[in-house]
PDB file of C-alpha atoms in Angstrom:
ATOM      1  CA  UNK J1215     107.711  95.263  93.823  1.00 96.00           C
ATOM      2  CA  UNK J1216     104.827  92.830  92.604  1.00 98.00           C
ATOM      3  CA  UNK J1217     101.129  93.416  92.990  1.00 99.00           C
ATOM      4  CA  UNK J1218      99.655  91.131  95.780  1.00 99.00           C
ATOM      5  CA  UNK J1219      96.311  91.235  98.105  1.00 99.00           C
ATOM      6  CA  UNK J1220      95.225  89.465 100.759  1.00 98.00           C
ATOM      7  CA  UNK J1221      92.867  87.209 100.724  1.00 97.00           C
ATOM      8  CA  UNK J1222      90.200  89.312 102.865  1.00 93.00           C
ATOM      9  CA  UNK J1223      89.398  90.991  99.710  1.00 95.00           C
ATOM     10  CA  UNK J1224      86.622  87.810  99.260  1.00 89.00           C
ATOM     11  CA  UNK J1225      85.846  86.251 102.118  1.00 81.00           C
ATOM     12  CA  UNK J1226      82.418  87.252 103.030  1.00 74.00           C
ATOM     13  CA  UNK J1227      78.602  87.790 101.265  1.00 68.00           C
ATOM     14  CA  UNK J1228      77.269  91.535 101.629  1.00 59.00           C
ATOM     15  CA  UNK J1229      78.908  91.688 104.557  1.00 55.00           C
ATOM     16  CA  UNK J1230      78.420  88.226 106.365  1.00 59.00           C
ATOM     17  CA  UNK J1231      81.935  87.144 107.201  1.00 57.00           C
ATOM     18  CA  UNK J1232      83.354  83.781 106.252  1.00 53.00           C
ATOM     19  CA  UNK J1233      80.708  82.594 104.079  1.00 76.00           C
ATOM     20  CA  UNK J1234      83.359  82.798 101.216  1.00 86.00           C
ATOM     21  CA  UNK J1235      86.148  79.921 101.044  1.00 91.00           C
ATOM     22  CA  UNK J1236      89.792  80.791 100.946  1.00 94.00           C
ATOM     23  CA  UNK J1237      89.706  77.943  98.513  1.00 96.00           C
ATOM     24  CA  UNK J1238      87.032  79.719  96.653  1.00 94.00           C
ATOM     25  CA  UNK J1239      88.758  83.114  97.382  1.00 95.00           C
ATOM     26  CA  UNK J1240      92.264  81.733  95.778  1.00 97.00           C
ATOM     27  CA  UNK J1241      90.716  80.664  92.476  1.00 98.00           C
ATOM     28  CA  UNK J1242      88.643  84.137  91.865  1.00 96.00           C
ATOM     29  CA  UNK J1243      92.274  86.218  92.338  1.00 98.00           C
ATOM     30  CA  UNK J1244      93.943  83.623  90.121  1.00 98.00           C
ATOM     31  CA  UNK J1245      91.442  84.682  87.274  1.00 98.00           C
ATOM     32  CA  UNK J1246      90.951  88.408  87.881  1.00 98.00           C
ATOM     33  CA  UNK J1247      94.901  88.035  87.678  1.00 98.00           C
ATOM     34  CA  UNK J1248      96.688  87.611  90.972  1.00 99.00           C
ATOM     35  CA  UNK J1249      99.799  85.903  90.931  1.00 99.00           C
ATOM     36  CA  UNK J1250     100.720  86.530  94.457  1.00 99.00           C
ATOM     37  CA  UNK J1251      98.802  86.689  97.484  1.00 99.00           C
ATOM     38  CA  UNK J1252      98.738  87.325 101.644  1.00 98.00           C
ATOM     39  CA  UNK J1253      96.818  84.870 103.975  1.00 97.00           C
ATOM     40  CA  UNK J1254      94.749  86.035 106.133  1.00 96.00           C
ATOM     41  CA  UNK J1255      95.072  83.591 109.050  1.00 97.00           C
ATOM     42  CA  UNK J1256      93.245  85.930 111.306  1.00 93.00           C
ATOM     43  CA  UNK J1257      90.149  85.398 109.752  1.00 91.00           C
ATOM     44  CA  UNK J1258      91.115  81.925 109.355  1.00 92.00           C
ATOM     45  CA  UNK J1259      91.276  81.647 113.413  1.00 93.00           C
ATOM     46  CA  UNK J1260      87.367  82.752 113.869  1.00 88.00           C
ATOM     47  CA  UNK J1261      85.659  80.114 115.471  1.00 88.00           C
ATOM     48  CA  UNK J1262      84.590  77.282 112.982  1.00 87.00           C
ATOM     49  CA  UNK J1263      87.434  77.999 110.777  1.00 91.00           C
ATOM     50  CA  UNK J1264      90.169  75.965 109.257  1.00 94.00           C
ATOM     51  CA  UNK J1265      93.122  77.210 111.268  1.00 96.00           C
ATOM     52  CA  UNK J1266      91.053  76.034 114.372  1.00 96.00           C
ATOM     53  CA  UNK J1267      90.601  72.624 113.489  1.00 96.00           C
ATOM     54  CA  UNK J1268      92.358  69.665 114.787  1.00 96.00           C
ATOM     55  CA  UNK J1269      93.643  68.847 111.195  1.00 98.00           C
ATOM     56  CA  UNK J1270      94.795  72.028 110.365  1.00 98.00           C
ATOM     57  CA  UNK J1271      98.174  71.201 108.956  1.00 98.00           C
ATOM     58  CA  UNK J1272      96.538  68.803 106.667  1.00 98.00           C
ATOM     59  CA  UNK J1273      94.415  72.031 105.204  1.00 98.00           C
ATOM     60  CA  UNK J1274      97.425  74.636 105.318  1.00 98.00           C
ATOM     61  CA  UNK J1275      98.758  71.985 102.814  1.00 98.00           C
ATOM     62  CA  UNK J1276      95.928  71.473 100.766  1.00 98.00           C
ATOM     63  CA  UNK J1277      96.164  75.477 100.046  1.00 98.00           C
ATOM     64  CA  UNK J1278     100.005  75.145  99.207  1.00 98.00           C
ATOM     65  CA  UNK J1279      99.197  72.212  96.506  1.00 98.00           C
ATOM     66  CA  UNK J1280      96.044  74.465  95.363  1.00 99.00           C
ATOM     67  CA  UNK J1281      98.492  77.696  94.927  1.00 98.00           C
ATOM     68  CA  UNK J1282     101.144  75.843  93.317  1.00 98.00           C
ATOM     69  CA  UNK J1283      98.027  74.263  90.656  1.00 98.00           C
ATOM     70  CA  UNK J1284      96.849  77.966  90.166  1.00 98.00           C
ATOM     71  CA  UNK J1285     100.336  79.537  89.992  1.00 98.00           C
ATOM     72  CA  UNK J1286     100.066  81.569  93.152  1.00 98.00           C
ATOM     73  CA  UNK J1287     102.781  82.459  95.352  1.00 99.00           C
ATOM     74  CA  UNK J1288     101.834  83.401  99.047  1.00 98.00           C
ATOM     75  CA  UNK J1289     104.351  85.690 100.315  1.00 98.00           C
ATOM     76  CA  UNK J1290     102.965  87.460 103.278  1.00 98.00           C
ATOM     77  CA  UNK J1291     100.147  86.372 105.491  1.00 98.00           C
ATOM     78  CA  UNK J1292      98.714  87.979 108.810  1.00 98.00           C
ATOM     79  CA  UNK J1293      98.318  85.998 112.244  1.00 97.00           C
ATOM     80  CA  UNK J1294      95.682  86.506 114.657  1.00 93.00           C
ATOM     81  CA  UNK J1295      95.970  89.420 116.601  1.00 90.00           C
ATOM     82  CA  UNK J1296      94.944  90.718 120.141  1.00 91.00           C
ATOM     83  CA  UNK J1297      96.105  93.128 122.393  1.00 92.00           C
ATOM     84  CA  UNK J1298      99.012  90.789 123.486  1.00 92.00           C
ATOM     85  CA  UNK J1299     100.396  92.653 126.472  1.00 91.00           C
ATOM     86  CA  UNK J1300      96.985  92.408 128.392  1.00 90.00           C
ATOM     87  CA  UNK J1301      97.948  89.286 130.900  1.00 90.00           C
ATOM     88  CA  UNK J1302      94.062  89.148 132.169  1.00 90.00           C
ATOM     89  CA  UNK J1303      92.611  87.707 128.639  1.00 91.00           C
ATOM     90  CA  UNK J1304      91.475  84.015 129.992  1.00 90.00           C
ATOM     91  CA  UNK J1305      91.749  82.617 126.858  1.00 94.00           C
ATOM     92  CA  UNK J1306      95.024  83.581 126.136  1.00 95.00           C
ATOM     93  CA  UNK J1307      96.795  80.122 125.543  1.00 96.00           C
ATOM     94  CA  UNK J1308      94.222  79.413 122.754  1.00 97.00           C
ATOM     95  CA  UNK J1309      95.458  82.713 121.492  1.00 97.00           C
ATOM     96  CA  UNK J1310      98.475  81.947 121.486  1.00 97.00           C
ATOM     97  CA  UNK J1311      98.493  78.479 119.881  1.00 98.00           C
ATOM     98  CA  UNK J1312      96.297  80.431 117.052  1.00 98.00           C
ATOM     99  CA  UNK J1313      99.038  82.454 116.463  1.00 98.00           C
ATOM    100  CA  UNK J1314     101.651  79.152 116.662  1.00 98.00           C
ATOM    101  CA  UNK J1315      99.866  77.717 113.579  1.00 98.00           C
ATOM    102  CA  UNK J1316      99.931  81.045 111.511  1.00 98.00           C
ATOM    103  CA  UNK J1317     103.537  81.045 111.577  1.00 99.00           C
ATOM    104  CA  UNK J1318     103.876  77.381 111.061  1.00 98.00           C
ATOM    105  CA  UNK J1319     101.363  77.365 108.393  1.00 98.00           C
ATOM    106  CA  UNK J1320     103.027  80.375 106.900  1.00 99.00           C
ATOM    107  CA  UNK J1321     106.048  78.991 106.741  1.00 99.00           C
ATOM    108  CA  UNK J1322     104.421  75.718 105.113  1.00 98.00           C
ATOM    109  CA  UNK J1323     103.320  78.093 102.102  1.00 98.00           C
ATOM    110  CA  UNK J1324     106.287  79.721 101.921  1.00 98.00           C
ATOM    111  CA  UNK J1325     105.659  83.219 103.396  1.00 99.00           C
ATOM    112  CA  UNK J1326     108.490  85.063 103.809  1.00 98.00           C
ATOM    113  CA  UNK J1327     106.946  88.162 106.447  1.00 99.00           C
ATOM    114  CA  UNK J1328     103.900  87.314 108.878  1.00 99.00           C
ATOM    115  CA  UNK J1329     102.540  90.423 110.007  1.00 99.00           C
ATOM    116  CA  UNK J1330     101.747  91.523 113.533  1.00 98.00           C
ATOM    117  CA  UNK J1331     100.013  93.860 116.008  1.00 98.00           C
ATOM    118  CA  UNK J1332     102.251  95.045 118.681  1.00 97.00           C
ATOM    119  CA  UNK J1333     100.148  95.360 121.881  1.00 95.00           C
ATOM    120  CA  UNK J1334     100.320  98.503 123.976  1.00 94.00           C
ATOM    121  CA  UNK J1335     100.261  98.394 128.062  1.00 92.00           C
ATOM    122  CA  UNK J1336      97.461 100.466 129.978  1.00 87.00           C
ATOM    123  CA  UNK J1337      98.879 101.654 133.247  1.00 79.00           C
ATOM    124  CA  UNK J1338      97.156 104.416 134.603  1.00 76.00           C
ATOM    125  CA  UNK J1339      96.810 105.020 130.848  1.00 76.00           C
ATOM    126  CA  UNK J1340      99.072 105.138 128.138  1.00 80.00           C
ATOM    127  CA  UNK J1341     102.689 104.021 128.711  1.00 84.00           C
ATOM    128  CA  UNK J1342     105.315 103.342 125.517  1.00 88.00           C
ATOM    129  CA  UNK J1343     108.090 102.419 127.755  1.00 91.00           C
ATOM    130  CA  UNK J1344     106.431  99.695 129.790  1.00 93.00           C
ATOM    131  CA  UNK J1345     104.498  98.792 126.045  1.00 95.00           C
ATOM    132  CA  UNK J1346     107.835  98.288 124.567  1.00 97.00           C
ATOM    133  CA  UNK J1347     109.400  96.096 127.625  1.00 97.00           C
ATOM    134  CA  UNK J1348     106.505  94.103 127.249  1.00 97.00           C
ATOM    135  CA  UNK J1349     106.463  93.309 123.425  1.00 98.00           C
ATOM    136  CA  UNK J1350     110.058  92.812 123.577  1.00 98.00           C
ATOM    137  CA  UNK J1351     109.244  90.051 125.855  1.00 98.00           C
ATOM    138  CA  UNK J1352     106.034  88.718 123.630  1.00 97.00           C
ATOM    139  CA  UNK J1353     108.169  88.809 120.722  1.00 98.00           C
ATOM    140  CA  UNK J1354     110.930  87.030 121.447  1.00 98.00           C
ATOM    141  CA  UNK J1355     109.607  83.285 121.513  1.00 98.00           C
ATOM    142  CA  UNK J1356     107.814  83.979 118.411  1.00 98.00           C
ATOM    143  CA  UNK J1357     110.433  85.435 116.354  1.00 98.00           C
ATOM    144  CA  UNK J1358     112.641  82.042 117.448  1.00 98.00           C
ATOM    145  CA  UNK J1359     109.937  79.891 116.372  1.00 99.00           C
ATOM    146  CA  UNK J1360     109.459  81.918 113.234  1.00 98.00           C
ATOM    147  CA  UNK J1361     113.836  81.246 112.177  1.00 98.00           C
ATOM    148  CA  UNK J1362     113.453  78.034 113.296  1.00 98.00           C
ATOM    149  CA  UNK J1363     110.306  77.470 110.487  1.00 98.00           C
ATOM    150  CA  UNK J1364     111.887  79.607 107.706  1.00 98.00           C
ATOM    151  CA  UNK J1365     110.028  82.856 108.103  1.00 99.00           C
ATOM    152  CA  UNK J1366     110.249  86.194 109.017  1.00 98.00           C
ATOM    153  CA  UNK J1367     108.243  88.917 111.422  1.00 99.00           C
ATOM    154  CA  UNK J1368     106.605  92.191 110.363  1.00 99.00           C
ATOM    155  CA  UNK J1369     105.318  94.618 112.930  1.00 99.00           C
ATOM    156  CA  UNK J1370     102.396  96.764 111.839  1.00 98.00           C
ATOM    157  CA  UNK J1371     101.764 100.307 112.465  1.00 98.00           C
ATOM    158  CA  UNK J1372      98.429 100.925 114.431  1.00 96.00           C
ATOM    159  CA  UNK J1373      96.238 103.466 114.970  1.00 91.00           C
ATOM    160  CA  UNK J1374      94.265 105.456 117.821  1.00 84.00           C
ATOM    161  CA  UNK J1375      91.059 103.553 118.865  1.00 66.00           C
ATOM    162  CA  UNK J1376      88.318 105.678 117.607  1.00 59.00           C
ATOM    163  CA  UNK J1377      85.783 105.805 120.316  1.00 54.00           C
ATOM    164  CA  UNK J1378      88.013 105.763 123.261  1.00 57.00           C
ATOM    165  CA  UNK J1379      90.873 107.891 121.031  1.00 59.00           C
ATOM    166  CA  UNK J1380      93.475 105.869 123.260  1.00 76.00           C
ATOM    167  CA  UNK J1381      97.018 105.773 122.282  1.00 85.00           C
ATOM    168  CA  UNK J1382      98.186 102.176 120.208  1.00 90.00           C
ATOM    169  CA  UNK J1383     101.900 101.573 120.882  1.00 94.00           C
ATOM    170  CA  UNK J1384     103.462 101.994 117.499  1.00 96.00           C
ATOM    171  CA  UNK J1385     100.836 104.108 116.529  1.00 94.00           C
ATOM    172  CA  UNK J1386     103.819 106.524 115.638  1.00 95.00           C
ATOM    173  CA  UNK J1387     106.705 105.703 112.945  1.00 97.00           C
ATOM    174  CA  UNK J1388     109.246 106.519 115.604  1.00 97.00           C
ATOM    175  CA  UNK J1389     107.823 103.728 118.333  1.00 97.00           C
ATOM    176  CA  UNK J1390     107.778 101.330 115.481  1.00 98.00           C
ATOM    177  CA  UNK J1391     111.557 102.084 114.548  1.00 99.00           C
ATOM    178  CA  UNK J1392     112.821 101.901 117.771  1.00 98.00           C
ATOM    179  CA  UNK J1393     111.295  98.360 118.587  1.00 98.00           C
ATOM    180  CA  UNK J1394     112.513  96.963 115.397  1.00 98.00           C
ATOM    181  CA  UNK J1395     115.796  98.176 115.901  1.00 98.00           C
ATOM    182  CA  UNK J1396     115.995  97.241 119.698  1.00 98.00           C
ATOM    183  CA  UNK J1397     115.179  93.472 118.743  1.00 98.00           C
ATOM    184  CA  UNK J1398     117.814  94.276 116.159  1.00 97.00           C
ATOM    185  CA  UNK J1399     117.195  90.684 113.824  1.00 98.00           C
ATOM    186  CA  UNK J1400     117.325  90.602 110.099  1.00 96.00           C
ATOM    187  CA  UNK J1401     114.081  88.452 110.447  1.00 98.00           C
ATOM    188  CA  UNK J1402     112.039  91.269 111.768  1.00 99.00           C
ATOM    189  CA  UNK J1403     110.740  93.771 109.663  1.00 99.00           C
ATOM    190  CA  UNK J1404     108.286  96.381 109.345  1.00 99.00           C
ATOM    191  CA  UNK J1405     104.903  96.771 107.752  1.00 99.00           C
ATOM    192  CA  UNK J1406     103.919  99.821 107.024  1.00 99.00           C
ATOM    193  CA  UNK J1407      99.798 100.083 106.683  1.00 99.00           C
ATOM    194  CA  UNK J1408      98.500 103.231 104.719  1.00 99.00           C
ATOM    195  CA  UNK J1409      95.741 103.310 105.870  1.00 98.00           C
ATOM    196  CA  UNK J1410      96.419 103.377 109.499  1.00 97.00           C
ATOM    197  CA  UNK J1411      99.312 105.951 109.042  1.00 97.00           C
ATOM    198  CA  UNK J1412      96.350 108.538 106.812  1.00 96.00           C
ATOM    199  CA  UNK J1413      94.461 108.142 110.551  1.00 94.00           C
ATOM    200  CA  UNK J1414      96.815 109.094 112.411  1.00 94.00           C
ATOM    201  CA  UNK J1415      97.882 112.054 110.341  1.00 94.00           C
ATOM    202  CA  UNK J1416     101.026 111.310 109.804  1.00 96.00           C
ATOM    203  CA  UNK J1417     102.854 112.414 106.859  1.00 98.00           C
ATOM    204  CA  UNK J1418     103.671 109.207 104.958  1.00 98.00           C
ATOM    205  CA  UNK J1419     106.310 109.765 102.164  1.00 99.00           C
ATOM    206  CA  UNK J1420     108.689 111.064 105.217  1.00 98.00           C
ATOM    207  CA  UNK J1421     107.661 108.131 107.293  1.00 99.00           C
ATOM    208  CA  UNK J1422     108.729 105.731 104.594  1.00 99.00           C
ATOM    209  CA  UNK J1423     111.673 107.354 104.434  1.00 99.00           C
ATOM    210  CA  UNK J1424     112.701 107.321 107.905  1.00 99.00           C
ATOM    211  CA  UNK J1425     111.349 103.223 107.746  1.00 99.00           C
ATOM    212  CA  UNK J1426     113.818 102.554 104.800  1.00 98.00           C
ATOM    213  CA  UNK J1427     115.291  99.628 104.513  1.00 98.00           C
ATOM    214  CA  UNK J1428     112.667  97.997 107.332  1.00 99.00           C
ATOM    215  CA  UNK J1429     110.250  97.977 105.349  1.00 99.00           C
ATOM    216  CA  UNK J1430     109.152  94.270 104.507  1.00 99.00           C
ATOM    217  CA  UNK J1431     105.718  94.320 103.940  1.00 99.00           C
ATOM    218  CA  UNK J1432     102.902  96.534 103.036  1.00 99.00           C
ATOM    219  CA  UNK J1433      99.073  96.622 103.817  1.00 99.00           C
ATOM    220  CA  UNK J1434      97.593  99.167 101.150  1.00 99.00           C
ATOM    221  CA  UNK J1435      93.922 101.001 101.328  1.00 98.00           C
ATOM    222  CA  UNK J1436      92.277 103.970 101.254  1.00 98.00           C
ATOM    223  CA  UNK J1437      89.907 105.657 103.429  1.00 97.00           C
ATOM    224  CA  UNK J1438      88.127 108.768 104.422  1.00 94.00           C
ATOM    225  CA  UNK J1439      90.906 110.069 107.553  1.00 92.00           C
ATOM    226  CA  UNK J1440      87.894 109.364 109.894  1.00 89.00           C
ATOM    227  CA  UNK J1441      87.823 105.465 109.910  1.00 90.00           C
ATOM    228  CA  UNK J1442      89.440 102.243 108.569  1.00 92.00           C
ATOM    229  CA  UNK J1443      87.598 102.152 105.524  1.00 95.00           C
ATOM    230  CA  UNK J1444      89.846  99.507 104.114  1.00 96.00           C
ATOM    231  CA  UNK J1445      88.820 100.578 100.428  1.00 97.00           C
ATOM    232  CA  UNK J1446      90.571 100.259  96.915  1.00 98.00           C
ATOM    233  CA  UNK J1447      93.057 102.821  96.395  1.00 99.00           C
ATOM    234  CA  UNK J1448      91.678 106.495  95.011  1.00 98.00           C
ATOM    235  CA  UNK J1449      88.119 105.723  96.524  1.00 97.00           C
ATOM    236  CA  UNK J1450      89.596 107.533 100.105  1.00 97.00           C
ATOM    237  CA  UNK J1451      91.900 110.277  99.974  1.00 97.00           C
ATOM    238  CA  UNK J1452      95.676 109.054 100.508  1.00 98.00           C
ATOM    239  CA  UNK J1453      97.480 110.631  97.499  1.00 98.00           C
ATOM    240  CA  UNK J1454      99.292 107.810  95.986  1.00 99.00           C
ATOM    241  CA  UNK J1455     101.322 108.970  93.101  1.00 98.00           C
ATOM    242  CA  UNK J1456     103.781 110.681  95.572  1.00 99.00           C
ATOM    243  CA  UNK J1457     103.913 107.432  97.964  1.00 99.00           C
ATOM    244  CA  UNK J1458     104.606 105.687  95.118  1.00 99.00           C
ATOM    245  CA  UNK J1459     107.333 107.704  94.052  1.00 98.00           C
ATOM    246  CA  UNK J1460     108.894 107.166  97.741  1.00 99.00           C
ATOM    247  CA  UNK J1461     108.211 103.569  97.713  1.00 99.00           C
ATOM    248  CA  UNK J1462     110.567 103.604  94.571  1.00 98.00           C
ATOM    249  CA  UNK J1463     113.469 105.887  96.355  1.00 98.00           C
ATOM    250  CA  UNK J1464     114.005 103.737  99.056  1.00 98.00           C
ATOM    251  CA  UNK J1465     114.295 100.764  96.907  1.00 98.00           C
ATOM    252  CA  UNK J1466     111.422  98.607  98.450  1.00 98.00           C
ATOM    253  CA  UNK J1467     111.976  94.902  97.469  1.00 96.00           C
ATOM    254  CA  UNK J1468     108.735  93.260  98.368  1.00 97.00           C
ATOM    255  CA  UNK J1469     105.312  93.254  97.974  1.00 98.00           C
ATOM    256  CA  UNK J1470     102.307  96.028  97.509  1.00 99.00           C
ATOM    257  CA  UNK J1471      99.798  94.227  98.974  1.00 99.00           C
ATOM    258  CA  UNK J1472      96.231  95.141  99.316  1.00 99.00           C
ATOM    259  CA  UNK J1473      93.832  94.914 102.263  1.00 98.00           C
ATOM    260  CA  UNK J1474      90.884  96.067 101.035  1.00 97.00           C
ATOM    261  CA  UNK J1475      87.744  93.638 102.069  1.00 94.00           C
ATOM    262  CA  UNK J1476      85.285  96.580 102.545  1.00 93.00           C
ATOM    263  CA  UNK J1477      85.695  97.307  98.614  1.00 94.00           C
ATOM    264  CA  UNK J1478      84.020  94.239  98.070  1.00 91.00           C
ATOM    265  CA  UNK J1479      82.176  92.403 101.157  1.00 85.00           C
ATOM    266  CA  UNK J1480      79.075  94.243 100.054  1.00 82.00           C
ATOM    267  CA  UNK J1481      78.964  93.924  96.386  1.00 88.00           C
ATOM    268  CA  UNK J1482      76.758  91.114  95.278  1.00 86.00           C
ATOM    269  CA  UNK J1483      78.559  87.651  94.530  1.00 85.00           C
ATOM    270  CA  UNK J1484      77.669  88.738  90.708  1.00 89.00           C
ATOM    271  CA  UNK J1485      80.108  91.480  90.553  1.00 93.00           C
ATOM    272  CA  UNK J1486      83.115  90.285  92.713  1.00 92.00           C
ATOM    273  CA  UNK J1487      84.627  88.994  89.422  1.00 94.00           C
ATOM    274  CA  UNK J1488      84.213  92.595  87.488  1.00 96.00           C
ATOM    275  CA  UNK J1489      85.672  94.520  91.280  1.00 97.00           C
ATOM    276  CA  UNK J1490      88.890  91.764  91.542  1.00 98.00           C
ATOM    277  CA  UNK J1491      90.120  93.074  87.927  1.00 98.00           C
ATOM    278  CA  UNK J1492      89.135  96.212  88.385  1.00 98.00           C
ATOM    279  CA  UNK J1493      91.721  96.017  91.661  1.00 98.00           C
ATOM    280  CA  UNK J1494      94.376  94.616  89.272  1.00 99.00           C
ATOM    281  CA  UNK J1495      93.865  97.265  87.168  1.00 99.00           C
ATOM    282  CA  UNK J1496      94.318  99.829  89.960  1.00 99.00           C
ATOM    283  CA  UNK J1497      97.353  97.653  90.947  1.00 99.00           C
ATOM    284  CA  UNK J1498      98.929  98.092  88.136  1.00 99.00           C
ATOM    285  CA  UNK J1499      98.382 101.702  87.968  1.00 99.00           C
ATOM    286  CA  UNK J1500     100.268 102.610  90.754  1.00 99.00           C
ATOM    287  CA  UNK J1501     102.920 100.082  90.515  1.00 99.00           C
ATOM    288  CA  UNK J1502     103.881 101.564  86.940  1.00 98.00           C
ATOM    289  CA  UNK J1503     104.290 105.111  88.970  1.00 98.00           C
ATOM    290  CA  UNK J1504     106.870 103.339  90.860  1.00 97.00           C
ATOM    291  CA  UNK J1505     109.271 101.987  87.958  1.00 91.00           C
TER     292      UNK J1505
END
């Protein structure tokens, strides 16, 4: 298990999204101490961004050659996300071809899980059955596409909305087992967010259990149980040292990767450099609770 975060953690000014370069983002974790890293191609796919660009194949590439100059590995990225069983979004297609070049770009870099959001099916509210037929059908084309490229799948576990409190398909461990073991493929995995499953309640050293060997990916960060905070670990209130512990039991092979933008996004540019090794540090921390 290596130490890795995505690059959200420095993408934005006091809060102003995308005013920070993944370019620029890639060379600050390479000298707070990174040596592996998640792409964050759903940021990437706001409008006026690289991944939306006619020559975006050309860039994905120019971020390979500046990883490999740095010493960075990308291992797990995250594609563009929407609720992907609603049929009435009219710009769908564009969607869709967003989420085309994240696993094609991935898979240029190397990635070995792109992570995604399941959608969930509103029928006269909440309905997991109909939810699952339809992301078995979603799913399918993309997890072709993604062993035809050289990459694998991750579904993430989700969370209740917090205004309307509706139900997320795989919002429970068990709805997130049972898809990944109905599209039965060893290129589909899980990824198990921790801050999503401290929402929801749900005790998370028996989830990880139950997840095992599915496991592929991780999204790490802390909050407050009341919203996604997305914050540096021990600055919410997950307890980690157990988790870690767990993590270690069930012999998880890849990556602790962070996803923790709001520890940073509003901390002037001036101390970014000071809050990335700070992050290793933390990093490092819990991974030694794991060995």
């Amino acid at each position: 298990m290596r130490l890795s975060t995505s690059t959200n953690i420095m993408d934005r000014y006091q809060s102003i999204q995308n005013k920070i370069t993944l370019e620029e983002c890639i060379k600050a974790c390479a000298k707070a101490g990174y040596k592996v890293l998640d792409i964050n191609f759903c940021d990437m796919s706001n409008e006026g961004m690289p991944l939306t660009f006619d020559n975006w194949e050309e860039w994905v590439d120019s971020i390979g050659e500046l990883g490999s100059k740095l010493g960075i590995e990308f291992s797990q990225s995250h594609s563009a996300f929407y609720n992907v069983c609603d049929m009435t979004i009219e710009d769908r297609p564009w969607r869709e071809e967003l989420v085309r070049r994240a696993i094609i770009g991935s898979a240029k870099l190397g990635v070995k899980w792109v992570v995604f959001h399941a959608g969930t099916v509103y029928d006269n509210g909440f309905s997991a059955e109909k939810s699952k037929k339809s992301n078995l059908e979603y799913f399918a084309p993309h997890i072709e596409l993604a062993k035809k490229v050289g990459t694998g799948i991750a579904i993430e576990n989700l969370f209740e909305l917090p205004v309307e409190r509706k139900r997320r398909y795989t919002g429970t461990v068990e709805e997130l087992i049972d898809i990944v073991d109905s599209i039965n493929d060893s290129s589909v995995g899980i990824c198990w967010d921790f801050g999503h499953g401290n929402l929801m309640g749900i005790d998370q050293n028996k989830a990880l259990r139950q997840i095992g060997k599915r496991l592929a990916a991780t999204h790490v960060a802390d909050n407050s149980g009341k919203r996604d905070d997305h914050v540096a670990p021990f600055y919410g209130q997950i307890d980690w040292a157990p988790l870690m512990k767990t993590l270690k039991e069930i012999k998880y092979q890849y990556d602790f990767t962070y996803e923790i933008h709001n520890f940073t996004n509003r901390m002037p540019i001036e101390l970014r450099e000071t809050a990335l090794k700070h992050s290793v540090e933390i990093g490092e921390y819990l991974l030694s609770l794991a060995k």
